[in-house]
XYZ file of C-alpha atoms in Angstrom:
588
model
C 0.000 0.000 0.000
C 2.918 2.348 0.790
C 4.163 1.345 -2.795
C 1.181 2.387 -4.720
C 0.775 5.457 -2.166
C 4.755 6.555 -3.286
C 3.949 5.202 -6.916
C 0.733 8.050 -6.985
C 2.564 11.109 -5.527
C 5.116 10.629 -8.059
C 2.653 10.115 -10.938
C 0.987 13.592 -9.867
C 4.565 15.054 -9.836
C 5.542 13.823 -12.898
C 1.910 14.888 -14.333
C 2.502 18.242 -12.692
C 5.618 19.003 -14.251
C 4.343 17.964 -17.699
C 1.099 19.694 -17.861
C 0.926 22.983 -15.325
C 1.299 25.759 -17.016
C 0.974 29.087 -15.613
C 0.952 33.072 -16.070
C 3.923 36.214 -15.730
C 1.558 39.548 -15.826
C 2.390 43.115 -14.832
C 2.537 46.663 -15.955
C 5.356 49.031 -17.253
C 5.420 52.374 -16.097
C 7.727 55.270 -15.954
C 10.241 55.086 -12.444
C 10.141 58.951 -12.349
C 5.928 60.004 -13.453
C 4.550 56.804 -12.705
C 3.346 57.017 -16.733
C 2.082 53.501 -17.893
C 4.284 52.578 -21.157
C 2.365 51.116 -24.078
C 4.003 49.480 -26.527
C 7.018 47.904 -24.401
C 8.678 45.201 -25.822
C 8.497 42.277 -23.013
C 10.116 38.754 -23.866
C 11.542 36.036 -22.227
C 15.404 35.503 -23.300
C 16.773 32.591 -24.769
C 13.195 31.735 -26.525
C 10.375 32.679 -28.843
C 8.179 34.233 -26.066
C 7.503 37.552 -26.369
C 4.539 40.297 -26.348
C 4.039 44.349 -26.088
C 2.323 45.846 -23.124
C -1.077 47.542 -24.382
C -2.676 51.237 -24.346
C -2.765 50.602 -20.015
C 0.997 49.577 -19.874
C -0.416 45.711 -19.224
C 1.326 42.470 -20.382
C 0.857 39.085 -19.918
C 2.739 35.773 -20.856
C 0.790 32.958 -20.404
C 1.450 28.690 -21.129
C 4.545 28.590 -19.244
C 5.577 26.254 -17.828
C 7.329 25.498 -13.961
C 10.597 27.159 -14.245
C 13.481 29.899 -14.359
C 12.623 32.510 -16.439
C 14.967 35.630 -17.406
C 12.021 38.290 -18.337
C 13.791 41.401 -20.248
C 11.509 44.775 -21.182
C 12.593 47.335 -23.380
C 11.538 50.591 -24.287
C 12.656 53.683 -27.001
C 14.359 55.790 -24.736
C 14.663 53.796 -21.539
C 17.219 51.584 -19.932
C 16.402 48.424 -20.651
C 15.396 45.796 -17.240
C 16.241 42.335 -17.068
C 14.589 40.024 -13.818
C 14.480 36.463 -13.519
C 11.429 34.678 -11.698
C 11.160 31.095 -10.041
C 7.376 30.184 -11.542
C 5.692 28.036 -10.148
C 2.040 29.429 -10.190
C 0.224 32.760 -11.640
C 3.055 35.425 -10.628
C 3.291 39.064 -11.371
C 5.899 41.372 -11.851
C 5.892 44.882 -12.313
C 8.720 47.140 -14.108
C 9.430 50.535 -13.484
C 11.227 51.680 -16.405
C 14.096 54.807 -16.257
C 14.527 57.093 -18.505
C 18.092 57.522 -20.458
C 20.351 60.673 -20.301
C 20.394 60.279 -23.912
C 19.001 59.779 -27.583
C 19.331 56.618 -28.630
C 20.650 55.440 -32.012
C 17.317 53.335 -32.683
C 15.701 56.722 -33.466
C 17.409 56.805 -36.516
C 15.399 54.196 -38.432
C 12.378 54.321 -36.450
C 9.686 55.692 -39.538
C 10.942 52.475 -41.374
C 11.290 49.479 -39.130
C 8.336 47.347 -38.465
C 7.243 46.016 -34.661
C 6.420 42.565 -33.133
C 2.628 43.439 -34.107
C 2.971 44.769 -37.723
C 1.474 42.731 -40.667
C 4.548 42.495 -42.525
C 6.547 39.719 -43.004
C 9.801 40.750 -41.253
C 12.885 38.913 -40.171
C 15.318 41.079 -37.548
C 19.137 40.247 -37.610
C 21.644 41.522 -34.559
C 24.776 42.564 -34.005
C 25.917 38.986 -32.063
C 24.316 37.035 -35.258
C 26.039 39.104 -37.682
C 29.576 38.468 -35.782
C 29.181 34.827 -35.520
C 29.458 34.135 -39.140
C 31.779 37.446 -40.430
C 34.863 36.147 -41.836
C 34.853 38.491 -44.556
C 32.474 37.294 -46.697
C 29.705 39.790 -48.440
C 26.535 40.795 -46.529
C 24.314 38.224 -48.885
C 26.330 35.493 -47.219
C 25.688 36.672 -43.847
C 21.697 36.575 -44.366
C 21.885 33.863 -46.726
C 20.111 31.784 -43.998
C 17.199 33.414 -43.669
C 14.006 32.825 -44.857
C 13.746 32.982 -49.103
C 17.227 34.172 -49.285
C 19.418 32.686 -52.200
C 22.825 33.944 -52.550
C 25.462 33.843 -55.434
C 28.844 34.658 -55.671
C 31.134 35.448 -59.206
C 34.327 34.271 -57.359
C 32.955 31.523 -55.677
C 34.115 32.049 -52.171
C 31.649 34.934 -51.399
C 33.890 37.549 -51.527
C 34.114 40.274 -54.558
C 31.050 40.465 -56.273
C 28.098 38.474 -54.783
C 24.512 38.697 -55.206
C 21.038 37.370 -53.760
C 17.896 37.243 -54.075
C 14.840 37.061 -52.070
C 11.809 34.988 -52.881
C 13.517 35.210 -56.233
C 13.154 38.736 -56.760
C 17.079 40.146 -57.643
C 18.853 42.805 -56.153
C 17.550 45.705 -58.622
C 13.887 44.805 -57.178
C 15.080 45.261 -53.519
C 15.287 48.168 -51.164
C 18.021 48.889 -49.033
C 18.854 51.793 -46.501
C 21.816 52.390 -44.488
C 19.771 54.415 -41.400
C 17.251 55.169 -43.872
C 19.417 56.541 -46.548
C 19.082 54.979 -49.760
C 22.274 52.604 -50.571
C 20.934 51.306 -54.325
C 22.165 52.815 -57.315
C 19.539 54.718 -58.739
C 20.123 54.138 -62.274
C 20.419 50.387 -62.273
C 18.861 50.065 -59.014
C 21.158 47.878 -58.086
C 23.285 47.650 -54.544
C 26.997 46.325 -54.950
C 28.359 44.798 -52.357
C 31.933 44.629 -53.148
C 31.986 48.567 -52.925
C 31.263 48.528 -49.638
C 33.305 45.688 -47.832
C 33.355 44.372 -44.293
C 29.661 46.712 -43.913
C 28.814 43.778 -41.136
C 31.373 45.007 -38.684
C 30.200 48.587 -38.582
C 26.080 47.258 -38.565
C 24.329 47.125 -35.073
C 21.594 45.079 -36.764
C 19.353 44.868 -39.992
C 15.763 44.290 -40.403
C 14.376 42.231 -43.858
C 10.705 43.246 -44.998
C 9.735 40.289 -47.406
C 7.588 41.245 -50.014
C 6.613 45.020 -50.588
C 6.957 45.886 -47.146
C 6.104 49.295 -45.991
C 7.070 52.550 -47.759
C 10.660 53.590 -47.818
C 13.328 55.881 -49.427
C 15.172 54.892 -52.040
C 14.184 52.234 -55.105
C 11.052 50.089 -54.856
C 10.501 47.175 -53.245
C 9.376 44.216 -55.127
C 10.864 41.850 -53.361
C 12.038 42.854 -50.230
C 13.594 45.557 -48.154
C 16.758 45.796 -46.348
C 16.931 48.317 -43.705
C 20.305 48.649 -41.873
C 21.523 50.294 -38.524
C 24.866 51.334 -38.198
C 26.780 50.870 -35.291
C 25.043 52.679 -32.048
C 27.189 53.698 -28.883
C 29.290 51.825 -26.636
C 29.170 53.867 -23.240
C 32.917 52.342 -22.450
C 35.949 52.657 -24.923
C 37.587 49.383 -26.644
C 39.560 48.405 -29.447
C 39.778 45.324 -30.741
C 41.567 43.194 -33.870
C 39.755 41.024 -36.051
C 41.649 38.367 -38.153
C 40.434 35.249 -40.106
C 42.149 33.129 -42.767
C 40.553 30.358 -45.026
C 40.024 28.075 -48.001
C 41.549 29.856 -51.450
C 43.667 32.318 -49.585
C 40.743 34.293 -48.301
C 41.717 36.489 -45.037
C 40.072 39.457 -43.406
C 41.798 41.908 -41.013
C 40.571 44.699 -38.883
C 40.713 46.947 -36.530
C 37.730 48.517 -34.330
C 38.104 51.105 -31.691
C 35.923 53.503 -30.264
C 35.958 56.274 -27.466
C 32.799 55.425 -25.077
C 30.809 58.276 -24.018
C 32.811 61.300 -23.252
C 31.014 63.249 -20.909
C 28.028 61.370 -21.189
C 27.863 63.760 -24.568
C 30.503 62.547 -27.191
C 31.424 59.653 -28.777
C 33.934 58.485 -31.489
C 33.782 54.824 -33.405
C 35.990 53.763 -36.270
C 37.208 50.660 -38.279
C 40.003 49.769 -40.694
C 39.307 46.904 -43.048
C 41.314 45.127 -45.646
C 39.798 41.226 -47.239
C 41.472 39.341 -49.690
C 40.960 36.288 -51.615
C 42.034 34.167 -54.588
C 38.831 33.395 -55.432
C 37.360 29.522 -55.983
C 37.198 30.496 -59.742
C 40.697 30.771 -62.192
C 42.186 34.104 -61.379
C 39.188 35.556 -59.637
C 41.004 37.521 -57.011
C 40.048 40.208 -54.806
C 41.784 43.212 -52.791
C 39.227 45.423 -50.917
C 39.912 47.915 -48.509
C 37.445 50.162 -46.513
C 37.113 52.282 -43.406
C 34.071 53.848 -41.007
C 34.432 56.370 -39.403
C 31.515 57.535 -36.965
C 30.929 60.870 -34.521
C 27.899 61.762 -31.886
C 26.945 64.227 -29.629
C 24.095 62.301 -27.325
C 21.436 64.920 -25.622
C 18.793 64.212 -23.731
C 16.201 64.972 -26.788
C 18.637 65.167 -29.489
C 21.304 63.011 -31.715
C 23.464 64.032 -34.148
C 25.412 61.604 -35.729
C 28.394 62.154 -38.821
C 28.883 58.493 -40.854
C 31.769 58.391 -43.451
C 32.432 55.044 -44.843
C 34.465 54.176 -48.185
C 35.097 51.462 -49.789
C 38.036 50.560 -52.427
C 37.766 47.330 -54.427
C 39.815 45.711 -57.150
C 38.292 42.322 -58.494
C 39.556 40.497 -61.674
C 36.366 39.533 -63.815
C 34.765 36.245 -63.297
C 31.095 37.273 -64.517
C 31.221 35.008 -67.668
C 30.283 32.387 -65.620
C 31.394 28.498 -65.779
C 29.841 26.772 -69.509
C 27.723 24.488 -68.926
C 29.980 22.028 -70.499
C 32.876 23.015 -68.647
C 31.109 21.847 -65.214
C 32.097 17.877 -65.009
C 36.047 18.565 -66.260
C 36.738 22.158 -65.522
C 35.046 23.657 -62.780
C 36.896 26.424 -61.909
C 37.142 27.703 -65.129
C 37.066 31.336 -65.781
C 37.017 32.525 -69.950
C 39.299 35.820 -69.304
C 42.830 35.582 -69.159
C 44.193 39.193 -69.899
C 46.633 39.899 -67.189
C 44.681 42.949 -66.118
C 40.837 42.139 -66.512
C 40.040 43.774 -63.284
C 37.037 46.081 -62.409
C 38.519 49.117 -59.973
C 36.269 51.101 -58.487
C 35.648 53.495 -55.127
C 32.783 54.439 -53.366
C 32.692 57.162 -50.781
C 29.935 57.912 -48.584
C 29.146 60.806 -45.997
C 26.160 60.905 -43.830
C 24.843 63.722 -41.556
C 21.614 62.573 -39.286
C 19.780 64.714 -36.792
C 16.973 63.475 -34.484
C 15.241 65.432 -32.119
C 12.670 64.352 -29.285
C 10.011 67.612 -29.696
C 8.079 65.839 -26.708
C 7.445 62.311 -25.248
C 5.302 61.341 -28.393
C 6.320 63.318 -31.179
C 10.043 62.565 -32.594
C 11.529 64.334 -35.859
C 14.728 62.764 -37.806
C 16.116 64.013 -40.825
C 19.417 63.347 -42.854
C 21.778 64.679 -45.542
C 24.007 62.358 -47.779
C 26.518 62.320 -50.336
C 27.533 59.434 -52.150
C 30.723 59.632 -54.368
C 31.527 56.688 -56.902
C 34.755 57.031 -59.607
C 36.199 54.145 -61.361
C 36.352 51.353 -64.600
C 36.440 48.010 -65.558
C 39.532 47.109 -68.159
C 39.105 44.468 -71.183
C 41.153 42.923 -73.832
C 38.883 42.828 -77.215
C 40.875 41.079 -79.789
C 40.150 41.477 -83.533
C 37.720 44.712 -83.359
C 37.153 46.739 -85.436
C 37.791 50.734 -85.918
C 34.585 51.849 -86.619
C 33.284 50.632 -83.417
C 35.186 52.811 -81.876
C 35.451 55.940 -83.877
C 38.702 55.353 -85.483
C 39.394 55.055 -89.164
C 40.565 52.432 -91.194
C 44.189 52.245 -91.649
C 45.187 52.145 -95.810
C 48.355 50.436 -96.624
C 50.435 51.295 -99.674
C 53.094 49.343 -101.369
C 54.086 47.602 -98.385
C 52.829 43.727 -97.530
C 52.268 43.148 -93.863
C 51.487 39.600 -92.431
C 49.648 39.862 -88.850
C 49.549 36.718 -87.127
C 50.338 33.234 -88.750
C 47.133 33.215 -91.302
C 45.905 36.867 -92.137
C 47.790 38.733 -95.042
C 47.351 42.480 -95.682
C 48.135 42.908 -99.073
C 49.297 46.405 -100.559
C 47.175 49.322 -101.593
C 44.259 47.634 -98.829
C 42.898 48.379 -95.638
C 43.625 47.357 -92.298
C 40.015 47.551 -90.526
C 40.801 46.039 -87.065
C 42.664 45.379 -84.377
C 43.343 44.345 -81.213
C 42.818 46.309 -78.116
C 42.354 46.978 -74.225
C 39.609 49.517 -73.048
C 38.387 50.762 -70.118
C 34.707 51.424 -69.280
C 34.353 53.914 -66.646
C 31.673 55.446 -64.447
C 31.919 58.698 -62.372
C 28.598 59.467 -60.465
C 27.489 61.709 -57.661
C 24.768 60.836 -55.626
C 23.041 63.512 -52.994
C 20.032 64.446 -51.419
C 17.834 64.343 -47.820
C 15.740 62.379 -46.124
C 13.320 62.898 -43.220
C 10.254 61.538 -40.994
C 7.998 62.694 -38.129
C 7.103 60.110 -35.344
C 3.996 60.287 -33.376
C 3.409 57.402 -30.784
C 0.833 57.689 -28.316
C -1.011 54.659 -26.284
C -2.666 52.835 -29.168
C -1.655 55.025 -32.009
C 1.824 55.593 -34.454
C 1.567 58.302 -37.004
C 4.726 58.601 -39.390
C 5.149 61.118 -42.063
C 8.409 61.123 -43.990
C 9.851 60.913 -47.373
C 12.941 62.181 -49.279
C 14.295 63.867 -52.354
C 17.353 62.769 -53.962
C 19.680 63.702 -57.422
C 21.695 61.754 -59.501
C 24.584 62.721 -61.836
C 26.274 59.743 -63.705
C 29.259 60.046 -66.352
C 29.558 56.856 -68.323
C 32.135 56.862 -70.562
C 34.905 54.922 -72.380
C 38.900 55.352 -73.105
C 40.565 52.878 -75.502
C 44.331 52.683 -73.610
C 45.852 50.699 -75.904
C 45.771 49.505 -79.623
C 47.730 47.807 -81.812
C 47.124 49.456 -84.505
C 45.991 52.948 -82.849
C 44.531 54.755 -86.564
C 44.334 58.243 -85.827
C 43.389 57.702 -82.332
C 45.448 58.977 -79.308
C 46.296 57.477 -76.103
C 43.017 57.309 -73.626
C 40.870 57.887 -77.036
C 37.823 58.080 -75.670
C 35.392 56.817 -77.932
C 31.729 57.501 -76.004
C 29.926 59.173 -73.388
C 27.012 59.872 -71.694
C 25.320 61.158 -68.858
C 22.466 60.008 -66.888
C 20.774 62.290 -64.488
C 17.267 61.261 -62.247
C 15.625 62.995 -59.197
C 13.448 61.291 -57.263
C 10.922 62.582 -54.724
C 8.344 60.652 -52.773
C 6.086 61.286 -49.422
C 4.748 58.922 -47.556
C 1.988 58.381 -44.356
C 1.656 55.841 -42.344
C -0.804 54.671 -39.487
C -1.019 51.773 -37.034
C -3.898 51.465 -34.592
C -4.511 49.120 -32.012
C -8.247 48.592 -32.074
C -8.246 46.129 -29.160
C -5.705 44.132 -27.257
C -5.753 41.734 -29.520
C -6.229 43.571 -33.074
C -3.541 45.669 -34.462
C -4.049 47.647 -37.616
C -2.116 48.982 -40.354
C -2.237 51.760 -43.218
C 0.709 53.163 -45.775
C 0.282 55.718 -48.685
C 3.411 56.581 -50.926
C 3.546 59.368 -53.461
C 6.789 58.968 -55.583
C 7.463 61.040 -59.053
C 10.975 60.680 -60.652
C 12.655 62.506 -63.795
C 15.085 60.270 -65.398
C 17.289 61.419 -68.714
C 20.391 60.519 -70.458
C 22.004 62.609 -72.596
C 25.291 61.143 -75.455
C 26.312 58.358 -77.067
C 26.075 54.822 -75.570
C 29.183 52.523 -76.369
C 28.195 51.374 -79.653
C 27.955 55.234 -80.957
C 24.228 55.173 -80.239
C 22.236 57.991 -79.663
C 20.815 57.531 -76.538
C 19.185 60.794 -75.281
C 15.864 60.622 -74.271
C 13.775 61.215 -70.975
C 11.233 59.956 -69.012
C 8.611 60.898 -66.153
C 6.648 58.668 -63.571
C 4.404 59.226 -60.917
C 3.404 56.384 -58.701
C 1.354 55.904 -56.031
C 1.993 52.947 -53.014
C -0.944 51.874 -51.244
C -0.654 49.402 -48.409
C -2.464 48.022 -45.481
C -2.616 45.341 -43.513
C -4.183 43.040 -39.974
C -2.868 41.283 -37.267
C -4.797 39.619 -34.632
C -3.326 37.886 -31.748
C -4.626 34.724 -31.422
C -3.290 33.527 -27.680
C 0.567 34.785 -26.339
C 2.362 32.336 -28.655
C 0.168 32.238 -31.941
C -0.716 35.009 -34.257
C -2.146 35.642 -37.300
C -2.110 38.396 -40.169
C -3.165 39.971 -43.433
C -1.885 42.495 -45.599
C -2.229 43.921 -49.730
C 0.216 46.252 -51.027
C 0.807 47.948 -54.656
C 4.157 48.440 -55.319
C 5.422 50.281 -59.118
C 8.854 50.395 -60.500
C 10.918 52.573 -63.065
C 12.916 50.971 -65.360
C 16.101 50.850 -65.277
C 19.163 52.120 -67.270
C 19.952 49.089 -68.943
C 15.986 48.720 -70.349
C 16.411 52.102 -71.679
C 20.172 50.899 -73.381
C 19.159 47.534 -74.562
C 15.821 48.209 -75.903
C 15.155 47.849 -79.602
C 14.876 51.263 -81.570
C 11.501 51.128 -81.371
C 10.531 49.981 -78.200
C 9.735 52.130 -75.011
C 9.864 50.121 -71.722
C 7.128 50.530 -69.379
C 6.991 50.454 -65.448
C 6.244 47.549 -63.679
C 3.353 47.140 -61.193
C 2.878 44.869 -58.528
C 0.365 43.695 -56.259
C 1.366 41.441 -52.920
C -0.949 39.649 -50.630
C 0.444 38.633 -47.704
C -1.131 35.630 -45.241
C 1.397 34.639 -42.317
């Protein structure tokens, strides 16, 4: 009987363990007012549970089971409060949150980031993730493990030019900021990585918006958006050296340092970079260099921040790709072999940001930018011919001239081509502003923002050495032309939360851009022409909470894109490409 009685208690102890769950509930208030806080982020660390305190400054996290728990709650503008718990039944635990003595970074992208409650189909990446897996390697390679991310790489060792794609929309069809200033190249709407190496050790952490997403500055989202944070402050002063080495010679050095807070006021961050690699692919090399440099003054209600970054690259060409029946005998295989088929190029950018707190719900942050790009790619054409170039044929007399083992010039003839190396160049200046005006009260977050942006880019070519140079001169340079767009857009949003449970969303985007290009393209085409659009973004979207660990939500968005340089370039004479439109339902 004492056996069965012994058997039973430990039954009910085992079934106890398995099957109790329980409840953590509080509020979040201010330490100082006593002001309930809605819209705290509460979660418990090292797992997937997490919620936001509602209009009263309540939370709850319920289904837990017996336990330890670490329970961390963070707010914009807070210190952050971590407390661990024993549960064992229904417990509650209050936070009273303190203000900071300063603006914090977060600010900076707060009109484009999306919260725990937004229908939008986000993925959030931090600084410790991003750190794990740098070894040099471009930024697709770092995210290449999250969801609908595919990543490729010219090289083959992720390093030098790389590319990705995201639920197999390409790069020209994705948005990305750099604290909400916009990083693609407006003409091709494309984002190069290799101009911008070893980005991951100056990024605090990124945020992906699959699908349209909501509005932003920059190019349109088809695909996806990228939104990146930039290093924030480190209260103490460090320095530390990086170095990794690995398969094909690749290796990645740096060197961080920083000041801390100086006076609670001041602070000072910078990196050195330099990554090389021989590439997986023949001759595929790369040598990048790059720096960041970043300085704040912290108030209480204000942040201003200078970013310069730069970036030096110098890749040999492996974009021909591996034939496909080169891939069983010859994998590594790369179709240029001039000495000097490299593509050179720097990019130089300069960032000044400004936020200001006007008053404990309404925030204002604007920016100023400068982008600087200069450089060329270099190519041995063999056998081409002069009028492709501008040059005239050559006309021998009386003389008989063999070139190479099988072609014979005879006299009185012409000589119509030659062989050649050219360089392709591209020298572009990209400028403008951006800004945004947060309102966040209880149940309610109001953003207005938007930006307006130039472009300049020269595009031109020099021929630097012939064999036969006609009556061309050193550096002829045979084209040029110059694109030039502006781009303006504003945009509103709204999210509501109708009840504790419901959260609701709204977006509106007015965007008009004036796009021209003036010269001759490389085959001594005309190509000047221009263009206008004006697009409007609508978006808006649902999300219900369903218990503390399930949710559900809803969203449409209309998303249009420009086309790009190269449809303009490539399109037949009498052809005029049109934008592209795209509608994106959303069910997560």
């Amino acid at each position: 009987m004492k056996k069965l009685i012994l058997l039973t208690i430990v039954l009910t102890g085992i079934q106890y363990c398995t099957f109790a769950q329980f409840s953590i509930s509080g509020k979040i208030t201010d330490k100082k007012t006593g002001t309930v806080l809605s819209q705290a982020n509460i979660l418990i660390e090292d797992s997937y549970y997490a919620t936001i305190s509602n209009p009263k400054g309540e939370y709850k996290l319920t289904n837990l089971k017996p336990g330890k728990y670490s329970i961390k709650v963070s707010y914009l503008g807070y210190i952050s409060i971590t407390k661990t718990i024993n549960l064992s039944k229904n417990s509650r635990m209050d936070f009273n949150m303190e203000s900071t003595f300063i603006l914090e970074d977060e600010v900076i992208i707060k009109a484009l980031r999306v919260g725990e409650r937004s229908a939008v189909t986000s993925t959030n990446i931090g600084k410790r993730e991003l750190q794990e897996v740098n070894i040099g390697q471009d930024i697709p390679y770092l995210i290449e493990n999250t969801p609908s991310v595919v990543v490729t790489s010219d090289a083959g060792a992720g390093v030098g030019y790389t590319g990705l794609r995201i639920r197999g929309t390409d790069i020209t069809r994705i948005n990305v900021t750099i604290n909400g200033i916009p990083l693609n190249d407006p003409e091709s709407n494309s984002v190069y990585w290799v101009d911008i190496p070893d980005l991951a050790s100056s990024i605090e952490e990124m945020q992906i918006q699959r699908g349209v997403g909501t509005s932003t500055n920059g190019a349109s989202a088809f695909g996806a958006s990228i939104n990146i944070l930039t290093q924030k402050v480190n209260p103490e002063p460090y320095a530390e050296v990086n170095a990794s080495y690995g398969s094909f010679n690749t290796n990645k050095t740096n060197l961080r340092f920083g000041t801390g807070l100086i006076k609670n006021k001041w602070a000072f961050d910078g990196r050195v970079s330099k990554i090389a690699s021989d590439g997986y692919i023949d001759r595929a090399c790369s040598d990048l260099k790059s720096f960041f440099i970043s300085g704040s003054y912290y108030g209480k209600k204000s942040l201003l921040k200078i970013n310069i970054f730069s970036g030096k690259e110098k890749t040999y060409q492996a974009w021909g790709g591996v034939p496909k029946d080169k891939l069983e005998t010859d994998r590594t295989y790369n179709p240029y072999t001039y000495e000097n088929e490299i593509d050179d190029y720097q990019q130089d950018h300069y960032h000044l940001i400004y936020s200001k707190e006007i008053n404990k719900d309404l925030q204002l942050n604007t920016a100023a930018f400068y982008i600087k790009g200069n450089g060329y790619y270099e190519q041995y054409k063999k056998n081409s011919k002069f009028s492709n170039y501008g040059l005239d044929p050559i006309r021998i007399f009386d003389t008989l001239i063999v070139i190479g083992p099988d072609t014979t010039v005879y006299p009185d003839s012409l000589i119509k081509r030659t062989d050649l190396v050219r360089q392709k160049w591209l020298d572009n200046d990209f400028y403008g502003i951006t800004y945004s005006l947060v309102y966040e009260k209880e149940n309610l977050k109001a953003i207005i923002g938007g930006a307006w942006n130039k472009y300049d880019g020269d595009h031109f070519g020099k021929v630097i050495w012939a064999r036969f140079m006609s009556n061309g001169e050193k550096d002829h340079e045979w084209y040029r032309n110059t694109g030039t767009k502006r781009d303006f857009n504003i945009f509103g949003k709204v999210e509501y939360q109708l009840t504790e449970k419901l959260n609701l969303y709204g977006d509106i985007q007015y965007r008009t851009i004036n796009y021209s290009i003036k010269g001759l393209h490389d085959d001594l085409r005309d190509l000047t022409q221009e263009h206008n659009f004006n697009f409007i973004n609508p978006k808006f979207g649902l999300f219900y909470d369903l218990n503390s660990k399930q949710n559900v939500y809803f969203s449409w968005a209309m998303a249009n894109r420009e086309p790009s340089r190269g449809n303009y370039r490539d399109a037949d004479p009498d052809y005029l490409p049109k934008s592209e439109k795209l509608f994106d339902y959303e069910l997560g």
